[in-house]
XYZ file of C-alpha atoms in Angstrom:
687
model
C -6.864 -3.231 5.100
C -5.930 -7.018 5.307
C -6.856 -10.620 5.320
C -7.782 -12.425 8.823
C -4.585 -14.687 8.251
C -1.390 -13.672 7.336
C 1.811 -15.132 7.583
C 2.732 -15.603 11.019
C -0.929 -15.819 12.143
C -2.859 -18.907 12.484
C -5.876 -18.670 9.945
C -9.358 -19.464 11.784
C -11.872 -21.554 10.345
C -15.285 -19.827 9.414
C -18.752 -20.782 8.778
C -21.793 -20.123 6.678
C -22.731 -16.529 6.072
C -19.064 -16.725 7.682
C -16.616 -17.209 4.316
C -19.057 -14.947 2.210
C -18.704 -11.774 4.993
C -15.125 -12.705 5.770
C -14.430 -12.597 1.424
C -15.933 -9.551 1.106
C -14.310 -7.645 4.112
C -11.072 -8.570 2.507
C -11.614 -6.309 -0.425
C -9.768 -4.668 2.538
C 1.704 25.390 14.849
C 3.931 27.304 17.251
C 7.253 25.855 18.157
C 7.895 24.169 21.241
C 9.953 26.914 22.181
C 6.739 29.091 22.169
C 4.880 27.217 25.245
C 8.747 28.083 27.565
C 8.011 27.130 30.745
C 5.232 24.585 30.018
C 5.435 20.999 29.288
C 4.441 21.795 25.462
C 3.849 18.216 24.690
C 0.787 17.917 27.650
C -2.491 19.224 26.807
C -3.515 22.295 28.586
C -7.338 20.984 28.873
C -7.524 17.132 28.596
C -11.333 15.835 28.504
C -12.214 14.170 31.925
C -13.198 11.224 32.201
C -10.498 10.154 29.837
C -8.016 7.236 28.413
C -4.075 7.469 30.671
C -1.365 7.748 28.418
C 1.344 6.589 30.476
C 4.568 7.987 29.291
C 6.380 10.653 30.367
C 9.354 12.900 29.866
C 10.175 15.440 27.072
C 8.891 13.621 22.915
C 12.545 14.067 20.991
C 12.489 17.411 18.840
C 15.027 18.670 15.941
C 17.234 16.244 14.079
C 20.159 14.357 13.846
C 23.611 15.473 13.334
C 23.095 15.060 9.931
C 20.113 16.830 9.338
C 17.775 13.461 9.527
C 14.611 13.829 11.156
C 14.410 10.408 13.219
C 11.096 8.386 14.506
C 8.496 5.524 13.428
C 6.416 5.275 10.525
C 3.105 3.415 10.188
C 2.707 3.108 6.831
C -0.716 1.885 6.567
C -3.495 2.174 9.120
C -7.000 2.673 9.258
C -8.238 5.342 12.199
C -11.894 5.868 11.006
C -12.839 2.537 8.971
C -15.582 2.174 11.948
C -17.406 4.764 9.159
C -16.766 2.266 6.317
C -18.598 -0.523 5.403
C -22.056 0.659 6.323
C -20.665 2.330 9.807
C -21.436 -0.647 12.003
C -19.094 -3.088 11.079
C -16.003 -1.555 13.524
C -17.334 -0.465 16.608
C -16.334 2.550 18.632
C -15.072 5.986 17.581
C -11.028 7.269 17.612
C -12.766 10.500 19.178
C -16.039 12.111 20.523
C -16.656 15.594 21.307
C -19.488 13.753 23.918
C -15.998 12.028 25.562
C -14.420 8.848 26.011
C -17.937 7.036 26.819
C -19.491 7.659 23.687
C -16.235 7.026 21.930
C -15.638 3.808 23.133
C -18.937 2.022 23.074
C -19.731 -0.796 21.091
C -22.299 -1.103 18.214
C -25.849 -1.419 19.439
C -26.968 -4.708 18.215
C -23.763 -6.057 20.242
C -25.670 -5.583 23.554
C -26.139 -7.607 25.607
C -24.006 -10.626 24.990
C -22.804 -10.738 21.232
C -25.130 -12.410 20.162
C -25.778 -10.445 17.104
C -21.742 -9.685 16.866
C -22.046 -11.952 13.620
C -18.692 -10.217 11.655
C -17.218 -10.798 15.434
C -17.893 -14.653 14.965
C -17.586 -14.947 11.461
C -13.493 -13.624 11.957
C -12.778 -14.769 15.468
C -14.668 -17.826 15.633
C -16.630 -19.377 17.973
C -20.177 -17.584 18.785
C -19.027 -13.885 18.932
C -20.792 -13.379 22.418
C -18.670 -11.071 23.898
C -18.888 -8.359 27.113
C -19.748 -5.505 25.191
C -19.328 -2.640 27.582
C -16.131 -0.496 26.663
C -15.405 2.078 28.964
C -14.931 2.124 31.474
C -14.550 -1.924 32.221
C -12.972 -3.001 28.447
C -13.330 -6.690 29.948
C -13.256 -8.253 26.149
C -12.252 -5.549 23.825
C -10.238 -4.924 22.520
C -7.818 -7.162 22.039
C -5.438 -8.515 19.762
C -7.695 -10.953 17.792
C -11.247 -8.679 17.568
C -11.137 -7.494 14.678
C -14.571 -5.401 14.796
C -13.551 -2.986 17.887
C -12.083 0.220 17.574
C -8.333 0.179 17.718
C -7.163 3.759 17.416
C -8.851 5.800 19.847
C -6.827 9.034 19.847
C -5.138 8.611 22.995
C -3.702 5.215 21.871
C -2.194 6.891 19.006
C -1.112 9.817 21.056
C 0.864 7.098 23.729
C 2.342 5.624 20.369
C 3.642 9.395 19.500
C 5.068 10.018 23.097
C 6.705 6.496 21.935
C 9.017 7.949 19.209
C 6.772 7.566 16.132
C 6.799 10.499 14.029
C 4.470 9.979 10.419
C 1.098 7.947 10.011
C -0.546 7.430 6.857
C -4.170 6.933 7.491
C -5.741 4.727 4.931
C -9.049 5.662 4.327
C -10.999 2.720 3.303
C -14.261 1.048 2.958
C -15.721 -1.740 0.377
C -19.264 -1.250 -0.933
C -19.272 -4.831 -1.393
C -18.947 -5.873 2.337
C -21.554 -2.788 2.961
C -24.183 -4.000 0.471
C -24.522 -7.584 2.438
C -23.877 -6.857 5.935
C -26.731 -6.720 8.138
C -26.865 -3.922 9.982
C -25.882 -0.658 8.898
C -27.084 3.178 8.685
C -25.954 4.910 5.571
C -24.983 4.202 2.277
C -22.880 1.974 0.683
C -21.261 4.574 -1.705
C -17.626 4.421 -1.616
C -16.619 7.725 -2.110
C -19.474 8.950 0.053
C -17.266 7.382 2.898
C -14.228 8.523 1.503
C -15.015 12.151 1.549
C -16.128 11.360 5.247
C -13.321 9.470 6.698
C -10.989 12.569 5.193
C -13.415 15.383 6.810
C -12.919 13.305 10.193
C -9.446 13.275 10.527
C -9.138 17.117 9.716
C -12.042 17.284 12.503
C -9.910 15.273 14.569
C -6.417 17.208 14.414
C -9.233 20.112 15.714
C -9.936 17.881 18.488
C -6.362 17.648 19.782
C -5.935 21.326 18.781
C -8.639 22.417 21.095
C -7.065 20.637 24.001
C -3.647 22.493 23.114
C -5.038 26.016 23.231
C -5.931 26.528 19.808
C -5.413 25.918 15.674
C -1.906 24.371 15.095
C -0.526 23.884 18.758
C -1.694 19.835 18.713
C 0.415 16.853 18.488
C -1.766 15.374 15.512
C -0.721 17.345 12.311
C -1.746 16.394 9.213
C 0.708 17.414 6.494
C 0.256 17.420 2.277
C 3.693 17.643 1.532
C 7.176 16.617 2.369
C 8.380 19.995 3.552
C 5.578 20.492 5.605
C 5.842 16.557 7.196
C 9.307 17.870 7.986
C 8.644 20.778 9.553
C 6.150 18.955 12.082
C 8.833 16.187 12.787
C 11.523 18.433 13.863
C 8.708 20.334 16.160
C 8.657 16.589 18.068
C 5.081 15.799 16.392
C 2.845 13.544 14.396
C 2.571 13.746 10.599
C -0.400 11.887 9.232
C -0.722 11.440 5.538
C -4.225 10.040 4.188
C -4.120 7.577 1.891
C -6.838 5.354 0.495
C -7.094 1.856 0.020
C -10.111 0.955 -1.812
C -11.664 -1.865 -4.336
C -13.448 0.164 -6.827
C -11.307 3.265 -6.789
C -13.424 6.078 -9.050
C -15.571 3.916 -9.466
C -13.875 1.256 -11.375
C -15.485 -1.972 -11.331
C -15.363 -4.588 -13.893
C -18.196 -6.409 -14.930
C -18.198 -9.487 -17.601
C -14.416 -7.985 -17.972
C -16.364 -4.805 -19.159
C -14.662 -1.274 -17.166
C -17.180 0.304 -15.450
C -15.126 3.633 -15.762
C -13.540 6.192 -18.095
C -10.570 8.106 -18.340
C -12.690 10.989 -17.593
C -13.553 9.189 -14.591
C -9.995 9.023 -13.184
C -9.134 11.898 -13.458
C -11.870 13.260 -11.822
C -11.266 10.988 -8.896
C -7.749 11.710 -8.610
C -8.159 15.252 -8.250
C -10.825 14.954 -5.894
C -8.253 13.100 -3.436
C -5.744 14.948 -4.471
C -7.640 17.973 -3.303
C -8.638 16.111 -0.036
C -5.175 15.910 0.640
C -4.969 12.147 -0.292
C -1.489 11.459 -1.191
C -1.095 8.059 -1.941
C -3.711 4.719 -3.242
C -4.060 1.505 -3.834
C -5.276 0.752 -7.747
C -7.221 -2.984 -6.603
C -7.784 -4.738 -3.104
C -9.180 -8.191 -3.413
C -11.336 -8.411 -6.181
C -9.760 -7.718 -10.293
C -11.320 -4.006 -11.135
C -10.779 -2.307 -14.056
C -7.929 -1.264 -13.112
C -5.520 -4.700 -12.530
C -5.964 -7.595 -11.110
C -5.082 -8.975 -7.873
C -2.622 -11.189 -6.067
C -4.757 -14.434 -4.529
C -5.183 -15.558 -1.469
C -4.783 -19.544 -0.600
C -6.809 -22.349 0.822
C -10.431 -21.916 1.909
C -9.924 -18.263 2.337
C -9.117 -18.153 -1.357
C -11.520 -20.551 -2.549
C -14.177 -18.065 -0.438
C -12.553 -14.690 -1.755
C -12.869 -16.191 -4.940
C -16.421 -16.864 -4.882
C -16.939 -13.123 -3.850
C -15.024 -12.259 -7.447
C -17.445 -14.289 -9.071
C -20.413 -12.043 -7.023
C -18.869 -9.171 -7.742
C -17.459 -9.075 -11.041
C -19.330 -12.009 -12.911
C -15.717 -14.027 -13.428
C -13.467 -16.315 -11.603
C -9.944 -15.574 -10.800
C -7.754 -16.854 -14.032
C -4.372 -18.038 -13.914
C -1.618 -18.739 -16.188
C 2.345 -19.752 -15.586
C 4.223 -17.514 -13.868
C 6.774 -15.918 -16.745
C 9.345 -14.682 -13.715
C 10.664 -15.653 -10.102
C 7.839 -13.302 -8.899
C 4.481 -15.172 -8.568
C 0.673 -14.410 -7.027
C 0.156 -17.200 -3.756
C -1.265 -20.463 -4.876
C -5.441 -20.409 -4.961
C -4.964 -24.450 -4.967
C -8.597 -26.416 -4.815
C -9.395 -26.339 -1.347
C -13.218 -25.668 -0.877
C -15.596 -23.597 0.876
C -18.857 -24.951 0.815
C -20.833 -22.784 2.297
C -19.174 -19.879 0.128
C -19.825 -21.952 -2.784
C -23.525 -22.398 -2.288
C -24.086 -18.567 -2.967
C -23.254 -19.243 -6.512
C -26.031 -20.043 -8.895
C -27.091 -23.377 -10.306
C -24.794 -24.989 -12.197
C -21.658 -22.179 -11.498
C -18.816 -23.955 -9.947
C -15.204 -22.578 -8.841
C -12.672 -23.150 -11.264
C -9.879 -26.397 -10.633
C -6.425 -24.477 -10.930
C -3.119 -26.257 -11.455
C -0.658 -25.536 -9.297
C 2.116 -25.038 -12.230
C -0.177 -21.440 -12.876
C -0.272 -19.826 -10.248
C -0.055 -15.806 -11.479
C -3.179 -14.058 -12.268
C -3.846 -13.720 -15.577
C -4.962 -9.852 -15.040
C -2.600 -7.349 -15.069
C -2.957 -3.573 -15.360
C -4.734 -2.653 -17.417
C -4.854 0.236 -20.483
C -7.172 2.052 -17.774
C -5.166 1.219 -14.798
C -1.593 2.141 -16.815
C -3.774 6.099 -17.620
C -4.721 5.590 -13.186
C -0.973 5.251 -12.356
C 0.642 7.710 -15.487
C -2.369 9.706 -13.542
C -0.739 9.538 -10.101
C 2.547 10.075 -11.798
C 1.773 13.379 -12.941
C 0.015 14.171 -9.841
C 3.459 13.512 -7.985
C 1.433 11.015 -5.807
C 2.736 7.553 -4.706
C 1.247 4.516 -5.430
C 0.621 1.364 -3.216
C 1.804 -1.955 -5.191
C 0.449 -4.397 -2.296
C -2.324 -7.009 -3.171
C -1.767 -6.162 -6.885
C -1.140 -8.980 -9.059
C 2.722 -9.724 -10.217
C 1.845 -8.708 -13.257
C 0.134 -5.733 -12.556
C 3.118 -4.917 -10.554
C 5.893 -5.584 -13.011
C 4.467 -3.433 -15.232
C 4.189 -0.454 -12.213
C 7.554 -1.182 -11.707
C 8.367 -1.105 -15.791
C 6.681 2.468 -15.818
C 8.480 3.911 -12.676
C 12.076 3.089 -14.078
C 11.463 3.822 -17.380
C 10.699 7.457 -16.081
C 13.253 7.106 -12.817
C 9.807 7.928 -10.496
C 10.372 6.916 -7.024
C 6.921 6.804 -5.772
C 6.326 3.236 -5.028
C 5.654 1.584 -1.375
C 4.612 -1.372 -0.491
C 3.176 -0.809 3.048
C 2.148 -4.426 4.956
C 3.865 -7.262 3.466
C 1.502 -8.047 0.592
C 3.524 -8.038 -2.299
C 5.635 -10.629 -3.469
C 9.279 -10.169 -1.413
C 11.200 -10.584 -4.360
C 10.145 -7.307 -5.634
C 11.753 -5.520 -2.391
C 15.134 -4.729 -4.553
C 13.607 -3.566 -7.070
C 11.466 -0.888 -5.448
C 14.153 0.223 -3.327
C 16.677 0.644 -6.699
C 13.627 3.420 -7.485
C 14.225 4.634 -4.328
C 10.959 3.538 -2.817
C 9.560 2.908 0.699
C 9.335 -1.086 2.510
C 7.268 -1.239 5.424
C 6.213 -5.047 6.926
C 3.157 -5.577 8.158
C 2.708 -5.665 12.124
C 3.649 -9.391 12.932
C 4.483 -11.269 16.074
C 8.447 -9.389 16.902
C 9.782 -13.058 16.091
C 8.441 -13.201 12.429
C 9.270 -9.788 12.418
C 12.229 -9.963 13.105
C 13.263 -12.673 11.058
C 11.881 -11.114 7.614
C 13.737 -7.727 8.733
C 16.787 -9.657 9.249
C 16.367 -11.022 5.716
C 15.902 -8.249 4.020
C 18.350 -5.895 5.790
C 21.083 -6.116 3.030
C 19.261 -4.821 1.067
C 18.488 -1.337 3.515
C 22.617 -1.261 4.019
C 22.757 -1.293 0.341
C 20.441 1.249 -0.529
C 21.176 3.489 2.678
C 17.058 3.068 3.936
C 15.331 2.798 7.115
C 12.481 0.652 7.567
C 8.489 0.639 8.827
C 5.713 -1.036 10.085
C 1.843 -1.360 9.019
C -0.326 -1.972 11.917
C -3.312 -1.984 9.683
C -5.327 -1.454 12.691
C -9.281 -1.192 12.489
C -8.558 -3.357 9.223
C -9.998 -6.859 10.026
C -5.736 -8.422 10.151
C -5.521 -9.357 13.321
C -2.325 -8.674 15.409
C -0.059 -10.126 17.622
C -0.949 -12.092 20.585
C 0.731 -12.507 24.113
C 4.346 -14.202 24.186
C 3.438 -15.169 27.787
C 4.085 -13.511 30.957
C 7.482 -15.945 31.397
C 8.384 -15.944 27.808
C 11.902 -15.345 27.606
C 13.321 -11.572 26.921
C 9.341 -10.234 28.004
C 9.119 -6.885 27.745
C 9.671 -4.821 31.706
C 7.753 -2.489 32.468
C 8.185 0.564 32.757
C 11.093 0.458 30.065
C 12.696 4.122 28.301
C 12.008 4.929 24.867
C 14.413 4.325 21.517
C 15.731 7.803 22.371
C 15.863 7.506 25.594
C 13.879 10.617 26.910
C 10.547 8.931 28.116
C 9.611 6.744 30.088
C 7.003 4.068 29.376
C 4.815 2.293 31.929
C 1.684 -0.287 31.386
C -1.386 1.523 29.693
C -4.592 1.780 31.428
C -7.848 3.110 29.873
C -10.370 3.314 32.658
C -10.306 0.440 35.060
C -8.398 -1.547 32.209
C -4.292 -2.628 31.952
C -2.568 -4.011 29.054
C 0.089 -5.470 29.174
C 2.108 -6.979 25.872
C 2.917 -10.051 27.323
C -0.205 -10.885 28.355
C -2.630 -9.281 26.056
C -0.555 -8.891 23.122
C -1.109 -5.989 20.810
C -4.642 -5.048 21.434
C -4.790 -1.289 20.609
C -2.708 1.466 19.057
C -1.271 2.799 22.525
C 0.267 -0.651 22.761
C 3.138 -0.195 19.111
C 5.827 1.128 20.964
C 5.699 -2.003 23.827
C 5.296 -4.082 20.533
C 8.748 -1.935 19.825
C 10.022 -2.965 22.752
C 9.538 -6.248 22.465
C 11.436 -6.374 19.237
C 14.334 -5.292 20.874
C 14.318 -7.492 23.571
C 14.299 -10.137 21.343
C 15.695 -9.075 18.173
C 18.539 -6.597 19.520
C 19.325 -3.448 18.752
C 19.440 -3.200 15.226
C 16.026 -3.724 13.677
C 14.591 -1.331 15.728
C 17.427 1.127 14.450
C 16.454 0.348 11.043
C 12.437 1.231 12.045
C 14.110 4.348 13.802
C 15.220 5.706 10.354
C 11.764 5.041 8.706
C 10.488 8.661 8.951
C 13.682 9.542 7.130
C 13.107 7.254 4.445
C 9.660 7.834 4.123
C 9.882 11.312 3.093
C 13.036 10.470 1.283
C 10.713 8.309 -1.379
C 7.882 11.734 -1.332
C 9.849 14.486 -1.504
C 11.907 12.524 -4.857
C 8.269 12.015 -5.951
C 7.377 16.026 -5.433
C 10.510 17.005 -7.151
C 10.147 14.200 -9.896
C 10.600 16.483 -13.615
C 9.611 14.293 -16.689
C 12.690 13.789 -18.730
C 12.279 15.436 -22.518
C 11.799 12.105 -24.948
C 14.158 13.318 -27.427
C 12.797 10.834 -29.683
C 9.086 12.360 -29.720
C 8.469 13.480 -33.335
C 11.969 12.720 -34.561
C 12.779 11.282 -37.662
C 13.111 7.197 -38.191
C 13.931 4.642 -40.468
C 14.049 0.638 -40.214
C 15.355 -2.477 -41.907
C 11.328 -3.202 -42.894
C 7.888 -2.520 -41.722
C 5.148 -5.049 -41.978
C 2.492 -4.046 -44.734
C -1.340 -4.215 -43.692
C -4.224 -2.930 -45.651
C -5.767 -1.586 -42.863
C -2.985 0.733 -40.788
C 0.194 1.956 -40.708
C 3.209 0.224 -39.169
C 5.920 2.874 -40.374
C 8.554 3.473 -38.115
C 6.952 6.537 -37.263
C 4.310 5.367 -35.541
C 6.278 4.808 -32.423
C 7.689 8.271 -31.825
C 4.412 10.023 -32.021
C 3.212 9.862 -28.512
C 0.414 7.159 -29.230
C 0.741 4.361 -27.081
C -2.225 3.015 -29.291
C 0.306 2.714 -32.727
C 3.511 0.788 -33.281
C 6.087 0.009 -35.538
C 6.020 -3.876 -36.631
C 9.016 -5.543 -38.603
C 8.539 -8.287 -41.156
C 8.912 -12.171 -39.528
C 12.473 -12.852 -39.253
C 15.417 -11.858 -36.580
C 18.117 -9.726 -37.899
C 15.969 -6.224 -37.847
C 16.887 -2.748 -36.784
C 14.671 0.516 -35.627
C 17.052 3.613 -35.645
C 16.089 7.306 -34.727
C 17.480 10.381 -36.007
C 17.755 13.459 -33.322
C 18.041 16.234 -35.475
C 21.305 17.060 -34.128
C 24.262 15.059 -31.391
C 22.502 14.426 -27.732
C 23.666 13.301 -25.002
C 22.182 9.959 -24.753
C 21.806 8.047 -21.301
C 18.721 6.075 -21.279
C 16.196 4.148 -23.715
C 12.993 2.922 -23.345
C 11.173 0.298 -25.576
C 7.791 -0.507 -24.710
C 7.589 -3.326 -26.701
C 4.072 -5.350 -28.333
C 3.107 -8.494 -27.794
C 5.916 -9.385 -30.605
C 9.345 -8.341 -28.862
C 13.175 -8.903 -28.601
C 14.597 -11.727 -26.622
C 18.219 -10.443 -27.870
C 19.183 -6.747 -29.259
C 21.377 -4.271 -28.425
C 20.653 -0.583 -28.414
C 23.764 1.012 -30.747
C 24.566 5.031 -30.743
C 26.486 6.860 -33.331
C 27.351 10.393 -34.360
C 27.542 9.947 -37.933
C 25.343 6.896 -38.825
C 28.265 5.126 -40.261
C 30.352 4.078 -37.507
C 28.592 2.450 -34.714
C 29.017 1.273 -30.715
C 26.670 -0.655 -28.742
C 25.578 1.108 -25.355
C 23.847 -1.872 -23.609
C 22.078 -5.293 -24.816
C 19.715 -7.931 -24.103
C 19.692 -11.647 -24.244
C 17.132 -12.703 -22.045
C 14.197 -9.945 -22.743
C 10.598 -11.067 -21.753
C 8.859 -8.075 -23.591
C 7.050 -5.488 -21.510
C 8.709 -1.875 -20.864
C 12.549 -1.875 -21.256
C 14.375 0.813 -19.715
C 18.386 0.459 -20.902
C 20.604 3.028 -18.739
C 24.100 3.749 -19.926
C 26.587 5.812 -18.991
C 26.248 9.665 -21.215
C 27.327 9.152 -24.637
C 27.142 11.431 -27.719
C 24.922 10.543 -30.242
C 22.406 11.458 -33.143
C 21.476 8.396 -34.061
C 20.117 5.662 -31.751
C 19.426 2.122 -33.603
C 17.492 -0.581 -31.966
C 19.271 -4.041 -33.457
C 17.241 -6.864 -33.417
C 18.801 -10.196 -32.948
C 16.373 -12.710 -31.485
C 12.876 -12.981 -31.671
C 10.291 -13.637 -28.646
C 7.402 -14.700 -30.691
C 7.139 -16.276 -34.365
C 5.898 -12.902 -35.376
C 8.709 -9.894 -35.893
C 9.338 -6.908 -33.838
C 7.248 -4.291 -32.291
C 7.248 -1.345 -30.671
C 4.529 1.083 -29.317
C 6.779 4.172 -28.434
C 10.885 4.282 -28.143
C 12.136 6.998 -25.732
C 15.568 8.597 -25.656
C 16.359 10.615 -22.756
C 19.372 12.931 -22.178
C 18.653 12.061 -17.979
């Protein structure tokens, strides 16, 4: 779920209740051969009446000549967000046992003319009035800029699958704050209750599709819980559906006045439950800072409005500092949001922010780090979009120290300068579903990196995510989509999509619903050429590479754990110990600290000669700006294996060619602070 108004899309002005509510919304089988003699891709008992799919031809199956799966990946969608936020914010359902007329109907308060479509006019401007009738006329919805109506009807997703998509990540999403303030709801606002329901309904939708095809396991919509299962599904020509979570307070980890409202036990219990539901990827924070991590800001008047929401939710405004590296959070600025600011208590004002201080002071908290390591333990993938750069940097440090590849950026909300670090880990990147020109420009910018790392590309539609989607380029636009057109693999023919009495054309309607994803990809091909589409067609393989590598990751043995240690000096304290052994005791709360001078060293005796390839250093605030890693087999003759001259603290990972060594020494030559050198943990690894 994202904000209304991403890059490449014009922000809309909002008023009164608008800014505040908008803020709160943002917190947001058998193989084919078994069907010999029949068209296995067509159902035997589709409901009647129902939407058309308007694609002919057999979906591609199997793998390419290299044994790789093929197909597009949508890394960020919200099929069941109609069940979120109290159940009356997104109108319509992805499917209904009572048929399309029941599924594709508006919320009751939108009748007769949309006058009470409050969230619609908040997000879309104007007065919100519209024709509420969905099936069969669809006069006013779904639309590319209507953020409150169902875009994920199952037959529209079916059309995307028939057009070449082979992976869909269904992010279970909700926000307790928006639920609590929105005027219309028909259920409780408990986030986990909504997540459980959305997971159940995803399985129900799988059964609904299966029933059309003759029984369990026979449909094209297949929920998968491991990468091998996903590959098998895709090789059959079907759609692999993966469950993710994007919510503002996972595990109840809200923070109020900087005090966490959850514990490590809550995190473990929550992760275990999500995993048992089939969830394999998730976000740890969204629009408001929580007990796990700080967020990446929004800008302008919208940013100010969200900051008001941050205060109302947490009791604190965003706090900024000067960025320590090239990455930065979005600038907050000092724009006003008068109507939202009226909601603040008397005497409370939104702070002013310096243009030179653009980074969130809140990074990854201790509880957040516990959650990250808990996800690694469970081989889950972590979404870094919406994390502050301080939090993202720490996450990437942790993953690099363990060579853990499970990092995802699914819809363009990380600092783009992180892209190579994500690829270097083996992670996966997808871009938000921008208009074709904007999407192509960003894809071209990172094309060399994809070539360097041999990876494909993805998109994140974020449909049902209150974000807005590509508008029409026009009936007379150059290189417009010409119907019918062939699918990327060449095996299917795709015509204009019709549901009931309405036929959509990407050129004049834009990306109004999920069924127009193939049309949007064709628009990219016509405007930007085949290269970008080829990268997208390799997306399924790359996503599964990241997932499979995460599943197969083995934690390397820390050769330094409990080893004999020594140091040139150790700071003395009456209350605690800073002796060298404290940095190899496996406790991240204890540390070694040196005297306050530059030339200091810390040494580990591994007990016998080992092959050493990697050393990790988890610095306390007193870090080394310049230091080197030295190795020795006898403790007398040393060689430098790695050096650093621009250290900035945090978690450093030194990698070098495998070298036999019994002794490992960290030799500090220049401190980064007025204090000495201080290390929470030192790791030495052979892998």
